[in-house]
PDB file of C-alpha atoms in Angstrom:
ATOM      1  CA  UNK A  23      11.500  -3.823  21.740  1.00  0.00           C
ATOM      2  CA  UNK A  24       9.490  -6.354  19.762  1.00  0.00           C
ATOM      3  CA  UNK A  25       5.886  -6.788  20.823  1.00  0.00           C
ATOM      4  CA  UNK A  26       4.320  -9.573  18.726  1.00  0.00           C
ATOM      5  CA  UNK A  27       0.961  -9.119  20.419  1.00  0.00           C
ATOM      6  CA  UNK A  28       0.494  -5.779  18.630  1.00  0.00           C
ATOM      7  CA  UNK A  29       0.794  -7.494  15.252  1.00  0.00           C
ATOM      8  CA  UNK A  30      -1.633 -10.203  16.366  1.00  0.00           C
ATOM      9  CA  UNK A  31      -4.111  -7.559  17.583  1.00  0.00           C
ATOM     10  CA  UNK A  32      -3.821  -5.697  14.269  1.00  0.00           C
ATOM     11  CA  UNK A  33      -4.401  -8.859  12.264  1.00  0.00           C
ATOM     12  CA  UNK A  34      -7.376  -9.882  14.410  1.00  0.00           C
ATOM     13  CA  UNK A  35      -8.943  -6.433  14.119  1.00  0.00           C
ATOM     14  CA  UNK A  36      -8.569  -6.506  10.340  1.00  0.00           C
ATOM     15  CA  UNK A  37     -10.097  -9.978  10.103  1.00  0.00           C
ATOM     16  CA  UNK A  38     -12.965  -9.012  12.414  1.00  0.00           C
ATOM     17  CA  UNK A  39     -13.670  -5.961  10.286  1.00  0.00           C
ATOM     18  CA  UNK A  40     -13.700  -8.057   7.115  1.00  0.00           C
ATOM     19  CA  UNK A  41     -16.149 -10.523   8.657  1.00  0.00           C
ATOM     20  CA  UNK A  42     -18.359  -7.681   9.881  1.00  0.00           C
ATOM     21  CA  UNK A  43     -18.398  -6.042   6.446  1.00  0.00           C
ATOM     22  CA  UNK A  44     -19.347  -9.315   4.754  1.00  0.00           C
ATOM     23  CA  UNK A  45     -22.301  -9.774   7.131  1.00  0.00           C
ATOM     24  CA  UNK A  46     -23.706  -6.297   6.665  1.00  0.00           C
ATOM     25  CA  UNK A  47     -25.746  -5.220   3.703  1.00  0.00           C
ATOM     26  CA  UNK A  48     -24.196  -1.998   2.407  1.00  0.00           C
ATOM     27  CA  UNK A  49     -26.426   0.972   3.133  1.00  0.00           C
ATOM     28  CA  UNK A  50     -25.508   4.530   2.293  1.00  0.00           C
ATOM     29  CA  UNK A  51     -25.844   5.838   5.869  1.00  0.00           C
ATOM     30  CA  UNK A  52     -23.904   2.938   7.341  1.00  0.00           C
ATOM     31  CA  UNK A  53     -21.122   3.317   4.792  1.00  0.00           C
ATOM     32  CA  UNK A  54     -20.769   7.037   5.488  1.00  0.00           C
ATOM     33  CA  UNK A  55     -20.690   6.529   9.249  1.00  0.00           C
ATOM     34  CA  UNK A  56     -18.205   3.672   8.905  1.00  0.00           C
ATOM     35  CA  UNK A  57     -15.967   5.691   6.618  1.00  0.00           C
ATOM     36  CA  UNK A  58     -15.925   8.599   9.051  1.00  0.00           C
ATOM     37  CA  UNK A  59     -15.054   6.320  11.967  1.00  0.00           C
ATOM     38  CA  UNK A  60     -12.340   4.547   9.957  1.00  0.00           C
ATOM     39  CA  UNK A  61     -10.812   7.843   8.823  1.00  0.00           C
ATOM     40  CA  UNK A  62     -10.171   8.796  12.441  1.00  0.00           C
ATOM     41  CA  UNK A  63      -8.397   5.581  13.392  1.00  0.00           C
ATOM     42  CA  UNK A  64      -4.660   5.575  14.104  1.00  0.00           C
ATOM     43  CA  UNK A  65      -4.418   2.535  11.827  1.00  0.00           C
ATOM     44  CA  UNK A  66      -5.721   4.568   8.886  1.00  0.00           C
ATOM     45  CA  UNK A  67      -3.111   7.264   9.498  1.00  0.00           C
ATOM     46  CA  UNK A  68      -0.372   4.643   9.843  1.00  0.00           C
ATOM     47  CA  UNK A  69      -1.471   2.980   6.574  1.00  0.00           C
ATOM     48  CA  UNK A  70      -1.410   6.329   4.792  1.00  0.00           C
ATOM     49  CA  UNK A  71       2.216   6.809   5.868  1.00  0.00           C
ATOM     50  CA  UNK A  72       3.346   3.498   4.331  1.00  0.00           C
ATOM     51  CA  UNK A  73       5.046   3.571   0.919  1.00  0.00           C
ATOM     52  CA  UNK A  74       2.461   2.700  -1.776  1.00  0.00           C
ATOM     53  CA  UNK A  75       3.899  -0.759  -2.653  1.00  0.00           C
ATOM     54  CA  UNK A  76       3.703  -1.825   1.009  1.00  0.00           C
ATOM     55  CA  UNK A  77       0.286  -0.240   1.550  1.00  0.00           C
ATOM     56  CA  UNK A  78      -1.125  -2.080  -1.496  1.00  0.00           C
ATOM     57  CA  UNK A  79      -0.154  -5.465  -0.058  1.00  0.00           C
ATOM     58  CA  UNK A  80      -1.665  -4.690   3.363  1.00  0.00           C
ATOM     59  CA  UNK A  81      -4.914  -3.409   1.884  1.00  0.00           C
ATOM     60  CA  UNK A  82      -5.345  -6.414  -0.397  1.00  0.00           C
ATOM     61  CA  UNK A  83      -4.359  -8.951   2.267  1.00  0.00           C
ATOM     62  CA  UNK A  84      -6.174  -7.629   5.327  1.00  0.00           C
ATOM     63  CA  UNK A  85      -8.948  -5.382   4.072  1.00  0.00           C
ATOM     64  CA  UNK A  86      -9.896  -7.026   0.775  1.00  0.00           C
ATOM     65  CA  UNK A  87      -9.334 -10.556   2.098  1.00  0.00           C
ATOM     66  CA  UNK A  88      -6.952 -11.733  -0.625  1.00  0.00           C
ATOM     67  CA  UNK A  89      -4.594 -14.634  -0.022  1.00  0.00           C
ATOM     68  CA  UNK A  90      -0.879 -14.026  -0.434  1.00  0.00           C
ATOM     69  CA  UNK A  91      -0.983 -15.697  -3.851  1.00  0.00           C
ATOM     70  CA  UNK A  92      -3.975 -13.636  -4.980  1.00  0.00           C
ATOM     71  CA  UNK A  93      -2.271 -10.473  -3.752  1.00  0.00           C
ATOM     72  CA  UNK A  94       0.898 -11.286  -5.696  1.00  0.00           C
ATOM     73  CA  UNK A  95      -1.111 -12.040  -8.821  1.00  0.00           C
ATOM     74  CA  UNK A  96      -3.190  -8.855  -8.535  1.00  0.00           C
ATOM     75  CA  UNK A  97      -0.043  -6.741  -8.171  1.00  0.00           C
ATOM     76  CA  UNK A  98       1.899  -8.654 -10.826  1.00  0.00           C
ATOM     77  CA  UNK A  99       4.738  -9.536  -8.455  1.00  0.00           C
ATOM     78  CA  UNK A 100       6.236 -12.845  -7.295  1.00  0.00           C
ATOM     79  CA  UNK A 101       4.706 -14.357  -4.113  1.00  0.00           C
ATOM     80  CA  UNK A 102       8.047 -13.973  -2.319  1.00  0.00           C
ATOM     81  CA  UNK A 103       8.039 -10.248  -3.032  1.00  0.00           C
ATOM     82  CA  UNK A 104       4.482  -9.962  -1.732  1.00  0.00           C
ATOM     83  CA  UNK A 105       5.500 -11.815   1.444  1.00  0.00           C
ATOM     84  CA  UNK A 106       8.515  -9.541   1.942  1.00  0.00           C
ATOM     85  CA  UNK A 107       6.408  -6.411   1.425  1.00  0.00           C
ATOM     86  CA  UNK A 108       3.821  -7.736   3.865  1.00  0.00           C
ATOM     87  CA  UNK A 109       6.496  -8.370   6.521  1.00  0.00           C
ATOM     88  CA  UNK A 110       8.011  -4.922   6.048  1.00  0.00           C
ATOM     89  CA  UNK A 111       4.626  -3.217   6.102  1.00  0.00           C
ATOM     90  CA  UNK A 112       3.543  -4.970   9.303  1.00  0.00           C
ATOM     91  CA  UNK A 113       6.867  -4.121  10.964  1.00  0.00           C
ATOM     92  CA  UNK A 114       6.485  -0.450  10.009  1.00  0.00           C
ATOM     93  CA  UNK A 115       2.862  -0.392  11.166  1.00  0.00           C
ATOM     94  CA  UNK A 116       3.884  -1.978  14.451  1.00  0.00           C
ATOM     95  CA  UNK A 117       6.558   0.674  15.018  1.00  0.00           C
ATOM     96  CA  UNK A 118       4.238   3.498  14.026  1.00  0.00           C
ATOM     97  CA  UNK A 119       1.409   2.320  16.273  1.00  0.00           C
ATOM     98  CA  UNK A 120       3.769   1.677  19.197  1.00  0.00           C
ATOM     99  CA  UNK A 121       5.081   5.227  18.905  1.00  0.00           C
ATOM    100  CA  UNK A 122       1.560   6.582  18.776  1.00  0.00           C
ATOM    101  CA  UNK A 123       0.536   4.597  21.863  1.00  0.00           C
ATOM    102  CA  UNK A 124       3.669   5.694  23.667  1.00  0.00           C
ATOM    103  CA  UNK A 125       4.902   2.129  24.212  1.00  0.00           C
TER     104      UNK A 125
END
């Protein structure tokens, strides 16, 4: 069954992380600790299981903070293709995370 709140939670978490990263001054210890914590997240595992073209869109949109247009331009694809890949990626992530949570 469709649970739109999972997508909203995922998007909010990604945006919060982007804001947090922009506020912090990168320090070697902090980066290492953050990388270790991120590597253990179910989201990281779910992202790794996405096909590369879908993963690229998600990473640029939600972790690098690109707009849809900037993402399309960076990947050399039409904006409609970027939007379709984003939709597919979020749907697959939703399914993967729901399975992992046992929903």
